[in-house]
mmCIF file of C-alpha atoms and ligand atoms in Angstrom:
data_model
loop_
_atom_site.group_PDB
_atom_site.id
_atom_site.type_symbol
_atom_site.label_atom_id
_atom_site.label_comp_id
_atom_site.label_asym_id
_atom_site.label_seq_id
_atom_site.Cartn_x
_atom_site.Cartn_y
_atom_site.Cartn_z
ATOM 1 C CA UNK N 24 0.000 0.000 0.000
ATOM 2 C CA UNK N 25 2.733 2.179 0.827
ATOM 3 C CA UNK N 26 5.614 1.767 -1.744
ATOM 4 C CA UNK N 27 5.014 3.208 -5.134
ATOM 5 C CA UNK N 28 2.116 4.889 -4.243
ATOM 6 C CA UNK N 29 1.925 7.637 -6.721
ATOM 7 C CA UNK N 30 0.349 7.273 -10.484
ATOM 8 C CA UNK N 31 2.330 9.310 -12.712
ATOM 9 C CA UNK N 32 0.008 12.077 -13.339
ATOM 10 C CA UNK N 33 1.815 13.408 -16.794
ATOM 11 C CA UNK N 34 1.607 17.096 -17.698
ATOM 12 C CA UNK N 35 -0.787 19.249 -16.948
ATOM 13 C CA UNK N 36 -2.491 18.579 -20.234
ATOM 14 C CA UNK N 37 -3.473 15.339 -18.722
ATOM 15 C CA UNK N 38 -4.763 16.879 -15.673
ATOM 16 C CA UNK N 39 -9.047 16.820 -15.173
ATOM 17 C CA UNK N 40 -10.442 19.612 -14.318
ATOM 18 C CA UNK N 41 -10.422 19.522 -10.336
ATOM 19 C CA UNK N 42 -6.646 18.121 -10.638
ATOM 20 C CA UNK N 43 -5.772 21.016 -12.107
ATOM 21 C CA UNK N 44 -7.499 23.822 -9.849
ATOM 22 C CA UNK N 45 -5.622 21.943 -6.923
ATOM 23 C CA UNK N 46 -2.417 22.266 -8.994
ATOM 24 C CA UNK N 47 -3.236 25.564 -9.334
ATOM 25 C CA UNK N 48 -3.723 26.263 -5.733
ATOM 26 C CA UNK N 49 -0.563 24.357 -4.569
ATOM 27 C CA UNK N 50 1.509 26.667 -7.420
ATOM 28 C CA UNK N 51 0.506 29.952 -6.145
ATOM 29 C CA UNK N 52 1.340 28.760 -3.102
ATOM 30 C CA UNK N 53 -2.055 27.683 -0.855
ATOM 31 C CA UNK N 54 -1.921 25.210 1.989
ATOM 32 C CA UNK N 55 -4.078 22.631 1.627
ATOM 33 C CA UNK N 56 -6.042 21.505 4.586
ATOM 34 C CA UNK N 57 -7.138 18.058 5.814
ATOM 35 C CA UNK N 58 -11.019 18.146 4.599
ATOM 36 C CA UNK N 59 -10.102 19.633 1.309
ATOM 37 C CA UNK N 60 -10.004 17.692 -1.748
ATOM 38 C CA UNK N 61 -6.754 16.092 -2.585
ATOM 39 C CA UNK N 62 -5.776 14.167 -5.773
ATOM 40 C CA UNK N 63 -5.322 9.887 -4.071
ATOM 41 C CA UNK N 64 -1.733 10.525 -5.000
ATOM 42 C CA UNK N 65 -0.709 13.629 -3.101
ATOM 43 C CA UNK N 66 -2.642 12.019 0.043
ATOM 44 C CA UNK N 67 -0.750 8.553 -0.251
ATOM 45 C CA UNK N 68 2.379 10.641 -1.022
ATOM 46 C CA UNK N 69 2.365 12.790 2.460
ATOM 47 C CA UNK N 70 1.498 9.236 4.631
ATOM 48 C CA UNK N 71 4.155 7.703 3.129
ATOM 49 C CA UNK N 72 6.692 10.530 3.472
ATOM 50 C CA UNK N 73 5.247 11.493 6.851
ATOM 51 C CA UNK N 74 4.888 8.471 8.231
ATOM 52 C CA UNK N 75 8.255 7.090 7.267
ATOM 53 C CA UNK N 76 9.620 10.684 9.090
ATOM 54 C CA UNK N 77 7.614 9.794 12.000
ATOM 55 C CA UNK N 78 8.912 6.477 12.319
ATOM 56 C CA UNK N 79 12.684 8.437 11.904
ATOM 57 C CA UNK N 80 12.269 10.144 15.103
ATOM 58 C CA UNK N 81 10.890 7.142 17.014
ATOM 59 C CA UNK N 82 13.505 4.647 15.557
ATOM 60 C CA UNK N 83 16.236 7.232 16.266
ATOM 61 C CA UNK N 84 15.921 7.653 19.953
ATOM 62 C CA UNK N 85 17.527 4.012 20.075
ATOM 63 C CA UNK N 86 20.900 4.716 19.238
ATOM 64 C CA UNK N 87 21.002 7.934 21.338
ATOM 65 C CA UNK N 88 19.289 6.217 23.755
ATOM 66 C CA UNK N 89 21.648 3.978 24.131
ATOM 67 C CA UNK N 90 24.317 6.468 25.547
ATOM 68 C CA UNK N 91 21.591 8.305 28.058
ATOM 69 C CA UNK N 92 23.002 5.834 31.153
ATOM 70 C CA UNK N 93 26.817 6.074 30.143
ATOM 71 C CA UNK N 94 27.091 10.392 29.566
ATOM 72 C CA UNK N 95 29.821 11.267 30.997
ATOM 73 C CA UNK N 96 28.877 14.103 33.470
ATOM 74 C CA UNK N 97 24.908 14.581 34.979
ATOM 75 C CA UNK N 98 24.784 17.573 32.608
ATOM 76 C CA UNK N 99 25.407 16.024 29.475
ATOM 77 C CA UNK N 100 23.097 13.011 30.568
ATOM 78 C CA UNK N 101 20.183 15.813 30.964
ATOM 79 C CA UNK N 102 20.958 17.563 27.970
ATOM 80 C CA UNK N 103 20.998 13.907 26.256
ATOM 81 C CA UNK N 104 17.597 12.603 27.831
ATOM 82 C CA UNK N 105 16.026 16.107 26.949
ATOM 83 C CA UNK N 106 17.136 16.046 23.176
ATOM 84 C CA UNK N 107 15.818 12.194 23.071
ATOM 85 C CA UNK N 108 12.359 13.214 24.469
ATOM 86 C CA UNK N 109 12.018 16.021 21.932
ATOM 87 C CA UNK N 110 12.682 13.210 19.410
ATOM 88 C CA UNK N 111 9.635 11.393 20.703
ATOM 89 C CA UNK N 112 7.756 14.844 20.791
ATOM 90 C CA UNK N 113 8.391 15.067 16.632
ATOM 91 C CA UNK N 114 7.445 11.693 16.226
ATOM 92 C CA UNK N 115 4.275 12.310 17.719
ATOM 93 C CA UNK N 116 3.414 15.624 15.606
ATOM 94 C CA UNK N 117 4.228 13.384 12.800
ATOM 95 C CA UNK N 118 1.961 10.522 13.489
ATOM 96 C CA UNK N 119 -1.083 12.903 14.702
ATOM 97 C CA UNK N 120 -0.646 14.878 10.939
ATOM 98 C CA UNK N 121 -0.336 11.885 8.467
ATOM 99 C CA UNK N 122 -3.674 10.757 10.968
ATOM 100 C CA UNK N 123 -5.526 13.455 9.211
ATOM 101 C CA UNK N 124 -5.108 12.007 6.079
ATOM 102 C CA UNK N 125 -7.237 9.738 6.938
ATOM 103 C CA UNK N 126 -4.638 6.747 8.155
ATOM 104 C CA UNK N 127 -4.514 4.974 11.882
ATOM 105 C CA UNK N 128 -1.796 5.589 14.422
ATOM 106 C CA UNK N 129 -2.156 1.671 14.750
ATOM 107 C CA UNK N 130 -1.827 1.137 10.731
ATOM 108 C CA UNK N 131 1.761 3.591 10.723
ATOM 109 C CA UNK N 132 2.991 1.257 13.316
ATOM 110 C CA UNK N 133 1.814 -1.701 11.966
ATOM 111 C CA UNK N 134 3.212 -0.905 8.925
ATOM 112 C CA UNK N 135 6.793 0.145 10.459
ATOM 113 C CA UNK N 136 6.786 -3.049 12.601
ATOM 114 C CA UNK N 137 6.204 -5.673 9.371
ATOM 115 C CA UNK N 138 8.580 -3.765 7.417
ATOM 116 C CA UNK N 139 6.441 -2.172 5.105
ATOM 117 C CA UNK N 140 7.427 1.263 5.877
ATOM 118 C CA UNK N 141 11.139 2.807 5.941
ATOM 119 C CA UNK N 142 12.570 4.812 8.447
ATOM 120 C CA UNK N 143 15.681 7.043 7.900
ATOM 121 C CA UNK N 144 18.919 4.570 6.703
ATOM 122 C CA UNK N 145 21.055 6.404 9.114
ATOM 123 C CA UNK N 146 19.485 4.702 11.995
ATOM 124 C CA UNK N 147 20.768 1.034 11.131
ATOM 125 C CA UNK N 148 24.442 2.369 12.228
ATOM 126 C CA UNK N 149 25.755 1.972 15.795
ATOM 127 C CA UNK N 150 26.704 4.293 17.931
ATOM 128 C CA UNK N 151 29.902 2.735 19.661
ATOM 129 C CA UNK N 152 31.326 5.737 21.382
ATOM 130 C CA UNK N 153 30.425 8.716 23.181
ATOM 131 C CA UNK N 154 31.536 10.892 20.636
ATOM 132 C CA UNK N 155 29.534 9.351 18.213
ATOM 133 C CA UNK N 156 26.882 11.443 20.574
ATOM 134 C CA UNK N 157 28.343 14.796 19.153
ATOM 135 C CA UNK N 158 28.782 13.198 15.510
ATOM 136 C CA UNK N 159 25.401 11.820 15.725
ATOM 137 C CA UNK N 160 24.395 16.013 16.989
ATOM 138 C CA UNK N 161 26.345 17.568 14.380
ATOM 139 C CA UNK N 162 25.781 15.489 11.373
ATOM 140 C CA UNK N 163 22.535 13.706 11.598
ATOM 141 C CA UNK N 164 20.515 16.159 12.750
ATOM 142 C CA UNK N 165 22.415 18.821 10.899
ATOM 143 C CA UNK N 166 21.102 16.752 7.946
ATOM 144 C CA UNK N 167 17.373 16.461 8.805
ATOM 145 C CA UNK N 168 17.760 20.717 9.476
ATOM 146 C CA UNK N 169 18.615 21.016 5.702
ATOM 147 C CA UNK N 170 15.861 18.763 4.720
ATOM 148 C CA UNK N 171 13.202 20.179 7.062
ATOM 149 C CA UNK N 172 13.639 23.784 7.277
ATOM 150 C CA UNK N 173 12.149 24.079 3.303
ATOM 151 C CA UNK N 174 9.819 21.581 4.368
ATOM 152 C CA UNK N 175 8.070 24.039 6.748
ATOM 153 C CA UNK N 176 6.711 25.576 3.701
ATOM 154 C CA UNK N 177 5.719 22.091 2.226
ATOM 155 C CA UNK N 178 2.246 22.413 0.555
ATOM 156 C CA UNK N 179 -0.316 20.668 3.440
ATOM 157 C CA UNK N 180 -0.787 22.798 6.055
ATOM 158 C CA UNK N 181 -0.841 19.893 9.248
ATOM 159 C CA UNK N 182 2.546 18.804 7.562
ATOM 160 C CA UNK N 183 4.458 22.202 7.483
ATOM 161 C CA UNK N 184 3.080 23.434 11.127
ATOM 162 C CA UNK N 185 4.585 20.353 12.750
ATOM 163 C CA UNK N 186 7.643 21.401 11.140
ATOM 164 C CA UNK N 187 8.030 24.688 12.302
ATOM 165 C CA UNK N 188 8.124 23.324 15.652
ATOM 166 C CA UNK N 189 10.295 20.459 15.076
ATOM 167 C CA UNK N 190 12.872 22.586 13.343
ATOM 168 C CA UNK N 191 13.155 24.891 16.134
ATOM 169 C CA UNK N 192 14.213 22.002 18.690
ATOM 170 C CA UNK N 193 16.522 20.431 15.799
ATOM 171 C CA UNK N 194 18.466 23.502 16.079
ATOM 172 C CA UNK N 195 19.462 22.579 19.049
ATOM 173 C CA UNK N 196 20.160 19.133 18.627
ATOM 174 C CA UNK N 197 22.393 19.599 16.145
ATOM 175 C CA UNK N 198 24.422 22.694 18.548
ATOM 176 C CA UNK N 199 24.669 20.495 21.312
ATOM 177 C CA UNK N 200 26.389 18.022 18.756
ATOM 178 C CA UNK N 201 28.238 20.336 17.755
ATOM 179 C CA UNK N 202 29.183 21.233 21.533
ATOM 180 C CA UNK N 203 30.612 17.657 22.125
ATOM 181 C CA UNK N 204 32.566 17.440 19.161
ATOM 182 C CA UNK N 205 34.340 20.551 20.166
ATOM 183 C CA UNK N 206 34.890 19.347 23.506
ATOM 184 C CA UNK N 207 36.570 16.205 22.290
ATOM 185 C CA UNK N 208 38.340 17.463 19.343
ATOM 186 C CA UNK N 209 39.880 20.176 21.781
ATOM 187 C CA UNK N 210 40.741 17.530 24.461
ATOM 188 C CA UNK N 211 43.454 14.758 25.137
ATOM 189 C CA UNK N 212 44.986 12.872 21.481
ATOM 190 C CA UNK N 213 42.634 9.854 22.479
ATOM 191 C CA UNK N 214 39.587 12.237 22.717
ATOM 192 C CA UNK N 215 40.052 14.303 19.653
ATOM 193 C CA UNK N 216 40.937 10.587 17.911
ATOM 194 C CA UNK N 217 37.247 9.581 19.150
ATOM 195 C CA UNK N 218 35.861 12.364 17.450
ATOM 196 C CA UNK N 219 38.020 12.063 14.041
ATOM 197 C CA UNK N 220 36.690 8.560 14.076
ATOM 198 C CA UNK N 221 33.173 9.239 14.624
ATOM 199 C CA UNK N 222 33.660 11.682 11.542
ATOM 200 C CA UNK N 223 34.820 8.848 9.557
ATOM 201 C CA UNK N 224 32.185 6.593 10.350
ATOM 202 C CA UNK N 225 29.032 9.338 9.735
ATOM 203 C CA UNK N 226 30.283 11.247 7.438
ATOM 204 C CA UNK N 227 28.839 8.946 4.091
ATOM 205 C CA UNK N 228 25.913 7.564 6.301
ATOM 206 C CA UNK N 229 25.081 11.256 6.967
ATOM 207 C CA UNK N 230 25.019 11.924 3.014
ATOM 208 C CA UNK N 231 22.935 9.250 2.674
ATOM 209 C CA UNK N 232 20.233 10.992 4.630
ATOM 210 C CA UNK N 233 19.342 13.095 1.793
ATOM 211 C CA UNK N 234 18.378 10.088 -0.629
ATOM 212 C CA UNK N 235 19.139 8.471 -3.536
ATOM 213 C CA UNK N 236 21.138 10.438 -6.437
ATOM 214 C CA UNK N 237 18.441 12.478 -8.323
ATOM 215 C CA UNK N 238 18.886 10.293 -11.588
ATOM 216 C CA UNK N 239 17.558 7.686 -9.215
ATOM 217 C CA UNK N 240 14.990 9.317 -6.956
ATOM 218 C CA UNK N 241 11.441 7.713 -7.804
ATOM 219 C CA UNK N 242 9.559 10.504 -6.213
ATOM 220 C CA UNK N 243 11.202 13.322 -6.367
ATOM 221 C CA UNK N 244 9.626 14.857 -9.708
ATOM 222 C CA UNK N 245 6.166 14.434 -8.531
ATOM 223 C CA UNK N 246 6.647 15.490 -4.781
ATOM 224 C CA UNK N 247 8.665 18.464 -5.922
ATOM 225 C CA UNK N 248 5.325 19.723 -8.070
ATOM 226 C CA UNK N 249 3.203 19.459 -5.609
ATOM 227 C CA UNK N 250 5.649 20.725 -3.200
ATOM 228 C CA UNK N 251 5.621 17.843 -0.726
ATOM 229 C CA UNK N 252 8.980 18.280 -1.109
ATOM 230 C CA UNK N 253 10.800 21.487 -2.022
ATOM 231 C CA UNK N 254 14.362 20.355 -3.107
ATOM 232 C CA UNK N 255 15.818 17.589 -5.028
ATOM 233 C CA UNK N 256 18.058 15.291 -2.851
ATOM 234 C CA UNK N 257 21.525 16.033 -4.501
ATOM 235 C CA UNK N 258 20.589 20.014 -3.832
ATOM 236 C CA UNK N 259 20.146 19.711 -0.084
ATOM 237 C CA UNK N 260 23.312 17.035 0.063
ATOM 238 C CA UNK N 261 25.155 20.001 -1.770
ATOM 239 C CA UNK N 262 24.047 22.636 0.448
ATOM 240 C CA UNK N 263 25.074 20.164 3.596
ATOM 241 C CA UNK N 264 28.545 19.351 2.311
ATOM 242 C CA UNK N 265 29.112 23.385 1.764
ATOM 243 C CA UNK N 266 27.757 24.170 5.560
ATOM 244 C CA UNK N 267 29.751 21.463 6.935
ATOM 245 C CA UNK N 268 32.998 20.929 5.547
ATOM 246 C CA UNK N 269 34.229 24.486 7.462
ATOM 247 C CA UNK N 270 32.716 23.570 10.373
ATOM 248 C CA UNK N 271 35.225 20.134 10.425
ATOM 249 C CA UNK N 272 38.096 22.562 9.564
ATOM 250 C CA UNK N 273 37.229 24.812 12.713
ATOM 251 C CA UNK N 274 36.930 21.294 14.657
ATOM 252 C CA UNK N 275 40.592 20.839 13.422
ATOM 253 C CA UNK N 276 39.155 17.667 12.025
ATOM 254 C CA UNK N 277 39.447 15.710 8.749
ATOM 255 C CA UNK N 278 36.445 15.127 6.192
ATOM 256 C CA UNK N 279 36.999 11.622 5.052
ATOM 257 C CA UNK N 280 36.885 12.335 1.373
ATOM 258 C CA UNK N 281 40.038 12.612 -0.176
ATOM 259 C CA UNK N 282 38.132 14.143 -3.083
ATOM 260 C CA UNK N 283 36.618 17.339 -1.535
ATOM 261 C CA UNK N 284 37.988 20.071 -3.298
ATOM 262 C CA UNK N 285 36.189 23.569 -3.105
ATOM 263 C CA UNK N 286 35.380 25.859 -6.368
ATOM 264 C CA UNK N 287 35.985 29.229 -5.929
ATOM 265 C CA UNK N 288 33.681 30.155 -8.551
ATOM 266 C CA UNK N 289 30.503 28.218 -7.765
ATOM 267 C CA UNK N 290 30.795 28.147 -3.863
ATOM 268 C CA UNK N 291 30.533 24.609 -4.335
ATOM 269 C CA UNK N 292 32.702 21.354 -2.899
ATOM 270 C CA UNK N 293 32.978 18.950 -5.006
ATOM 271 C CA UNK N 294 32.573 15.517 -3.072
ATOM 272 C CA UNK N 295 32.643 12.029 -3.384
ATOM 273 C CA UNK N 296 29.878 10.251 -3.496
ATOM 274 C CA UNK N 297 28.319 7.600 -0.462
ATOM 275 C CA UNK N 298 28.715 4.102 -1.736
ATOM 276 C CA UNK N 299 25.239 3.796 -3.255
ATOM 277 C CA UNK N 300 24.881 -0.148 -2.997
ATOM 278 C CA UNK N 301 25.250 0.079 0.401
ATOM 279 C CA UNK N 302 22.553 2.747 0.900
ATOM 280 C CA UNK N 303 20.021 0.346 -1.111
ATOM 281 C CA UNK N 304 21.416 -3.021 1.409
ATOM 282 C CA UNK N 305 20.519 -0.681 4.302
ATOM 283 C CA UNK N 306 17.032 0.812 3.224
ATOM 284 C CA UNK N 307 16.022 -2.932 1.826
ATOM 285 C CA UNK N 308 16.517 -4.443 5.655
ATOM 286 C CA UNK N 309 20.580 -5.298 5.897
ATOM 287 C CA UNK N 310 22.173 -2.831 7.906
ATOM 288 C CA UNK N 311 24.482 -3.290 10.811
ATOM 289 C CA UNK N 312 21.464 -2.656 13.229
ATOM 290 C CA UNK N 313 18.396 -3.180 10.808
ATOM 291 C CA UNK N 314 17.058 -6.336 12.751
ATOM 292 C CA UNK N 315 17.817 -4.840 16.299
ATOM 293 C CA UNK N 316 16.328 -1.649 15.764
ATOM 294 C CA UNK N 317 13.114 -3.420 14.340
ATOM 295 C CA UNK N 318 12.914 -5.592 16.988
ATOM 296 C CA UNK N 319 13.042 -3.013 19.557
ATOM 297 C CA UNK N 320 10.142 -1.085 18.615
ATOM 298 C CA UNK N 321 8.451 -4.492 17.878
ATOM 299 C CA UNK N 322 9.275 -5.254 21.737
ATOM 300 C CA UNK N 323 8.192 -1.578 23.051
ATOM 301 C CA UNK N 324 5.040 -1.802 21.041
ATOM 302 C CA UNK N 325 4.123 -5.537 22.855
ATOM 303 C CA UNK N 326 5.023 -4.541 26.087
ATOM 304 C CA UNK N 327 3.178 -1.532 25.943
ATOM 305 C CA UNK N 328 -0.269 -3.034 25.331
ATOM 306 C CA UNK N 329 -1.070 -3.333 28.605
ATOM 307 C CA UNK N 330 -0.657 0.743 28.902
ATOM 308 C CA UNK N 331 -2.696 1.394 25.612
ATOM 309 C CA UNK N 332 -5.707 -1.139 27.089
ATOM 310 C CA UNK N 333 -5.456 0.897 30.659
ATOM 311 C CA UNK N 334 -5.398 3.784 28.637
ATOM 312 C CA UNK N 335 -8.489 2.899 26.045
ATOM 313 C CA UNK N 336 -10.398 1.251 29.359
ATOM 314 C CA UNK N 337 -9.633 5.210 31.760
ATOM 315 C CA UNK N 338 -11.049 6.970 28.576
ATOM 316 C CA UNK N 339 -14.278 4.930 27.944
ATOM 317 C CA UNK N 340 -15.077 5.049 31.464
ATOM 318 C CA UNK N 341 -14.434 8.659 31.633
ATOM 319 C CA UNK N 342 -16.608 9.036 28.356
ATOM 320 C CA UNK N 343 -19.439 7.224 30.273
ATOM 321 C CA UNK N 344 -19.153 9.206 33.142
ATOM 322 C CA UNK N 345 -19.533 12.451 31.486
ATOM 323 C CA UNK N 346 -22.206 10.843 30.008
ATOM 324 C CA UNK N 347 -24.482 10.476 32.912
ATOM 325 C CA UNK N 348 -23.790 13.218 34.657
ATOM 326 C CA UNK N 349 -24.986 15.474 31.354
ATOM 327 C CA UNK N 350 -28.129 12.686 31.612
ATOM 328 C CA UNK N 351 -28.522 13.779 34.966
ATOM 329 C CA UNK N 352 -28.035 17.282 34.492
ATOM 330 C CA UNK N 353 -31.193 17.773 31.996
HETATM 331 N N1 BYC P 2 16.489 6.214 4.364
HETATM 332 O O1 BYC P 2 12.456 8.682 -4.576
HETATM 333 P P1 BYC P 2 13.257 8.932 -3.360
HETATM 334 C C1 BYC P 2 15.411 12.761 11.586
HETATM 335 C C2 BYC P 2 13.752 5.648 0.058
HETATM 336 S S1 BYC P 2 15.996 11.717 10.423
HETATM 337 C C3 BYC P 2 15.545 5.296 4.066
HETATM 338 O O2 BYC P 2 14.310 9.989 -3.439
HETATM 339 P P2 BYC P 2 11.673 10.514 -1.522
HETATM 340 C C4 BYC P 2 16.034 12.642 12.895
HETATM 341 C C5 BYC P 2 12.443 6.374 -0.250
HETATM 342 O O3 BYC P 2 11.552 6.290 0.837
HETATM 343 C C6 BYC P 2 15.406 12.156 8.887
HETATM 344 N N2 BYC P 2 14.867 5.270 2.897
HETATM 345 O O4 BYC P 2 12.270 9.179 -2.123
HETATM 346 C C7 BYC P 2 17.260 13.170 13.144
HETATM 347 C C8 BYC P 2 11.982 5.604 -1.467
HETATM 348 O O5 BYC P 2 11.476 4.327 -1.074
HETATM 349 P P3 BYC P 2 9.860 4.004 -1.048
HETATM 350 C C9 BYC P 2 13.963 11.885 8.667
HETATM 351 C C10 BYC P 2 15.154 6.246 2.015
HETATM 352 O O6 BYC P 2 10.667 10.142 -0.506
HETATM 353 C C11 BYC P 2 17.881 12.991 14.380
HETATM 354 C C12 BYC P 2 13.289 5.303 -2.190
HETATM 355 O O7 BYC P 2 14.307 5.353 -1.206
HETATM 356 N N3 BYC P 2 13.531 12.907 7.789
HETATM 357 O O8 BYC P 2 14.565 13.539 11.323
HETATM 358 O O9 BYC P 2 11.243 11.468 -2.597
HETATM 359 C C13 BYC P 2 17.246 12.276 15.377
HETATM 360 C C14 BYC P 2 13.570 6.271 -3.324
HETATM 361 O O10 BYC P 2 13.935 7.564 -2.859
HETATM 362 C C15 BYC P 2 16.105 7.241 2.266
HETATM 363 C C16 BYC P 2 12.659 12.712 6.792
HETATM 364 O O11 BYC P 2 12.151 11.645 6.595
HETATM 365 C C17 BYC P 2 16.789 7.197 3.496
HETATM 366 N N4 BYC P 2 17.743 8.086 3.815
HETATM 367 O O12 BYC P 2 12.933 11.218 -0.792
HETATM 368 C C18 BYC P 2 15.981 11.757 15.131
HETATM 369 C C19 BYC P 2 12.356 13.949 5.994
HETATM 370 N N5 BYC P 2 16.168 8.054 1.190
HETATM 371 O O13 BYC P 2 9.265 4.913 0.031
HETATM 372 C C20 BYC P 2 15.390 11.942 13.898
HETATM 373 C C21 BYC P 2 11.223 13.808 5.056
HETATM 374 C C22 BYC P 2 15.309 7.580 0.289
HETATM 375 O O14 BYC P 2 9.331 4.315 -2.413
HETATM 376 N N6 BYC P 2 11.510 12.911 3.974
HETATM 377 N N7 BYC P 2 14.697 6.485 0.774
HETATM 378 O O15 BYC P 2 9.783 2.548 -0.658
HETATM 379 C C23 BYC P 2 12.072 13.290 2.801
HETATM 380 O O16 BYC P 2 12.444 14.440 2.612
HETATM 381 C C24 BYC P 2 12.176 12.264 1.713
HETATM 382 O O17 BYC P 2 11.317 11.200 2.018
HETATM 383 C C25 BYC P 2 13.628 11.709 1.475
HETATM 384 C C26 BYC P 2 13.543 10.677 0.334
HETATM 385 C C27 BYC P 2 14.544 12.841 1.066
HETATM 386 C C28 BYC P 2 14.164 11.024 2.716
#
């Protein structure tokens, strides 16, 4: 249901009628709203690139979490176990948007636990040291800043609200990344080794983020007309390798590219690209942590039932309550 979701619609000669008012609306730049008419496409579209960003934030507390009991002072452990809440914050903006599309909470999830649904690539690596905390800061959410901030002025309105918000708290996520690495990569040889070595390790994960090369982005074309998304993938990887090659070099650190020269003329480094088979082995299930991650959520969503039934059961009773004392009331 979710992959491939989206008919080709053509050009706009093929467009009917009400397909084209709504193109219309989307090109001079309208939000669309929940109850308003939507082509079947743009709807499945936005669950499936929602819903797969949802599932992002929820699968990506795992490796942070991870490091929440081992931070090295009390301060860095709050800072850590604040930044992985706000994760679970985005997820839930997520999952309460795509639901006014018209799909359940209960269907995402089933969906992410059978496999159906992705969740960001960068999630099936490990995170074996603590500086892979301030890569993790830096470069991963650094990414998902250059992908989100255009998407806060993404074409349906639940969609680009939630990421107004979420941008905001990414911001900081990726400073105090940033905040570690320079710690480490300004302490003892061993530290600022740690943090060369993270580097190494999410440096072609991190470029990975942004997708496929354009030539082999399925989506893109459509998504980008009706603004679901607002750049192409190899833009925003561009824009991330420009913003964060200087930031290595004031880290004192080494991008692992031996390739990345800079052109004076265009602004632009030119960069090698992430081993592309290995991005497709990841997103089809065979990452280093693909099975663990999976199974953890799988785990958290069984153990959890016995919350959601208290929860359902409080609510109906509640509901039942009201609803004598309004019958008692008349
Ligand atoms: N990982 O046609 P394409 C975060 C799939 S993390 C896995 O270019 P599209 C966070 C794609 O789904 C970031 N799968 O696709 C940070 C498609 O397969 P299906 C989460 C990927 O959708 C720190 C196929 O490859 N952010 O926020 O036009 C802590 C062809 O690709 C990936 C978002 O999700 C990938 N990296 O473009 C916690 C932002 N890349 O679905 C959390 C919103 C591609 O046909 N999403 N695929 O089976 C987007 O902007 C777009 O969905 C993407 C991909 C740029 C990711």
């Amino acid at each position: 249901m979710y992959a491939q979701m989206v008919e080709s619609e053509g050009n706009r000669g093929d467009l009917t009628a009400q397909e084209r008012a709504f193109q219309d609306r989307i090109d001079a730049g309208e939000k669309i709203e929940p109850k308003e008419w939507m082509p079947e496409g743009y709807r499945k579209t936005l669950i499936r690139q929602m819903g797969q960003h949802a599932h992002s934030e929820i699968v990506g507390q795992l490796p942070e979490g991870n490091w929440i009991t081992r931070a090295p002072t009390l301060e860095r452990k709050a800072i850590l176990l604040a930044k992985v809440q706000d994760e679970a914050g985005h997820g839930l903006y997520l999952y309460s948007a795509a639901e006014t599309l018209g799909v359940t909470r209960d269907e995402l999830f089933e969906a992410l636990h059978s496999g159906k649904m992705k969740y960001s690539s960068i999630f099936n690596y490990p995170t074996l040291t603590w500086a892979d905390m301030g890569a993790v800061g830096w470069l991963v959410d650094g990414a998902a800043i250059m992908n989100q901030v255009p998407l806060q002025r993404t074409s349906y309105g639940p969609y680009s609200r939630a990421m107004i918000r979420i941008c905001k708290e990414e911001s900081f996520h990726q400073r105090q990344g940033y905040a570690i690495m320079m710690k480490m990569a300004a302490g003892t040889p061993e530290q600022k080794e740690m943090a060369q070595d993270a580097l190494n390790r999410f440096w072609y994960p991190a470029l990975m983020m942004f997708g496929p090369s354009d030539k082999d982005s399925v989506h893109s074309e459509q998504s980008m007309a009706w603004k679901i998304k607002m750049n192409t993938n190899d833009e925003l990887r561009q824009k991330f390798v420009n913003e964060t090659v200087p930031q290595a070099e004031l880290l004192g650190l080494t991008v692992p590219d031996e390739n990345l020269t800079y052109d004076e003329q265009t602004g632009d480094y030119s960069f090698s690209e992430p081993d592309w088979a290995e991005f497709f082995e990841v997103i089809k299930g065979n990452g280093p942590c693909n099975r663990e991650r999976l199974q953890a959520r799988r785990d958290a969503w069984s153990e959890g039932e016995w919350f959601r039934d208290g929860l359902t059961a409080y609510a109906e009773k509640s509901a039942k309550r009201r609803a004598a004392a309004a019958l008692a009331a008349e």
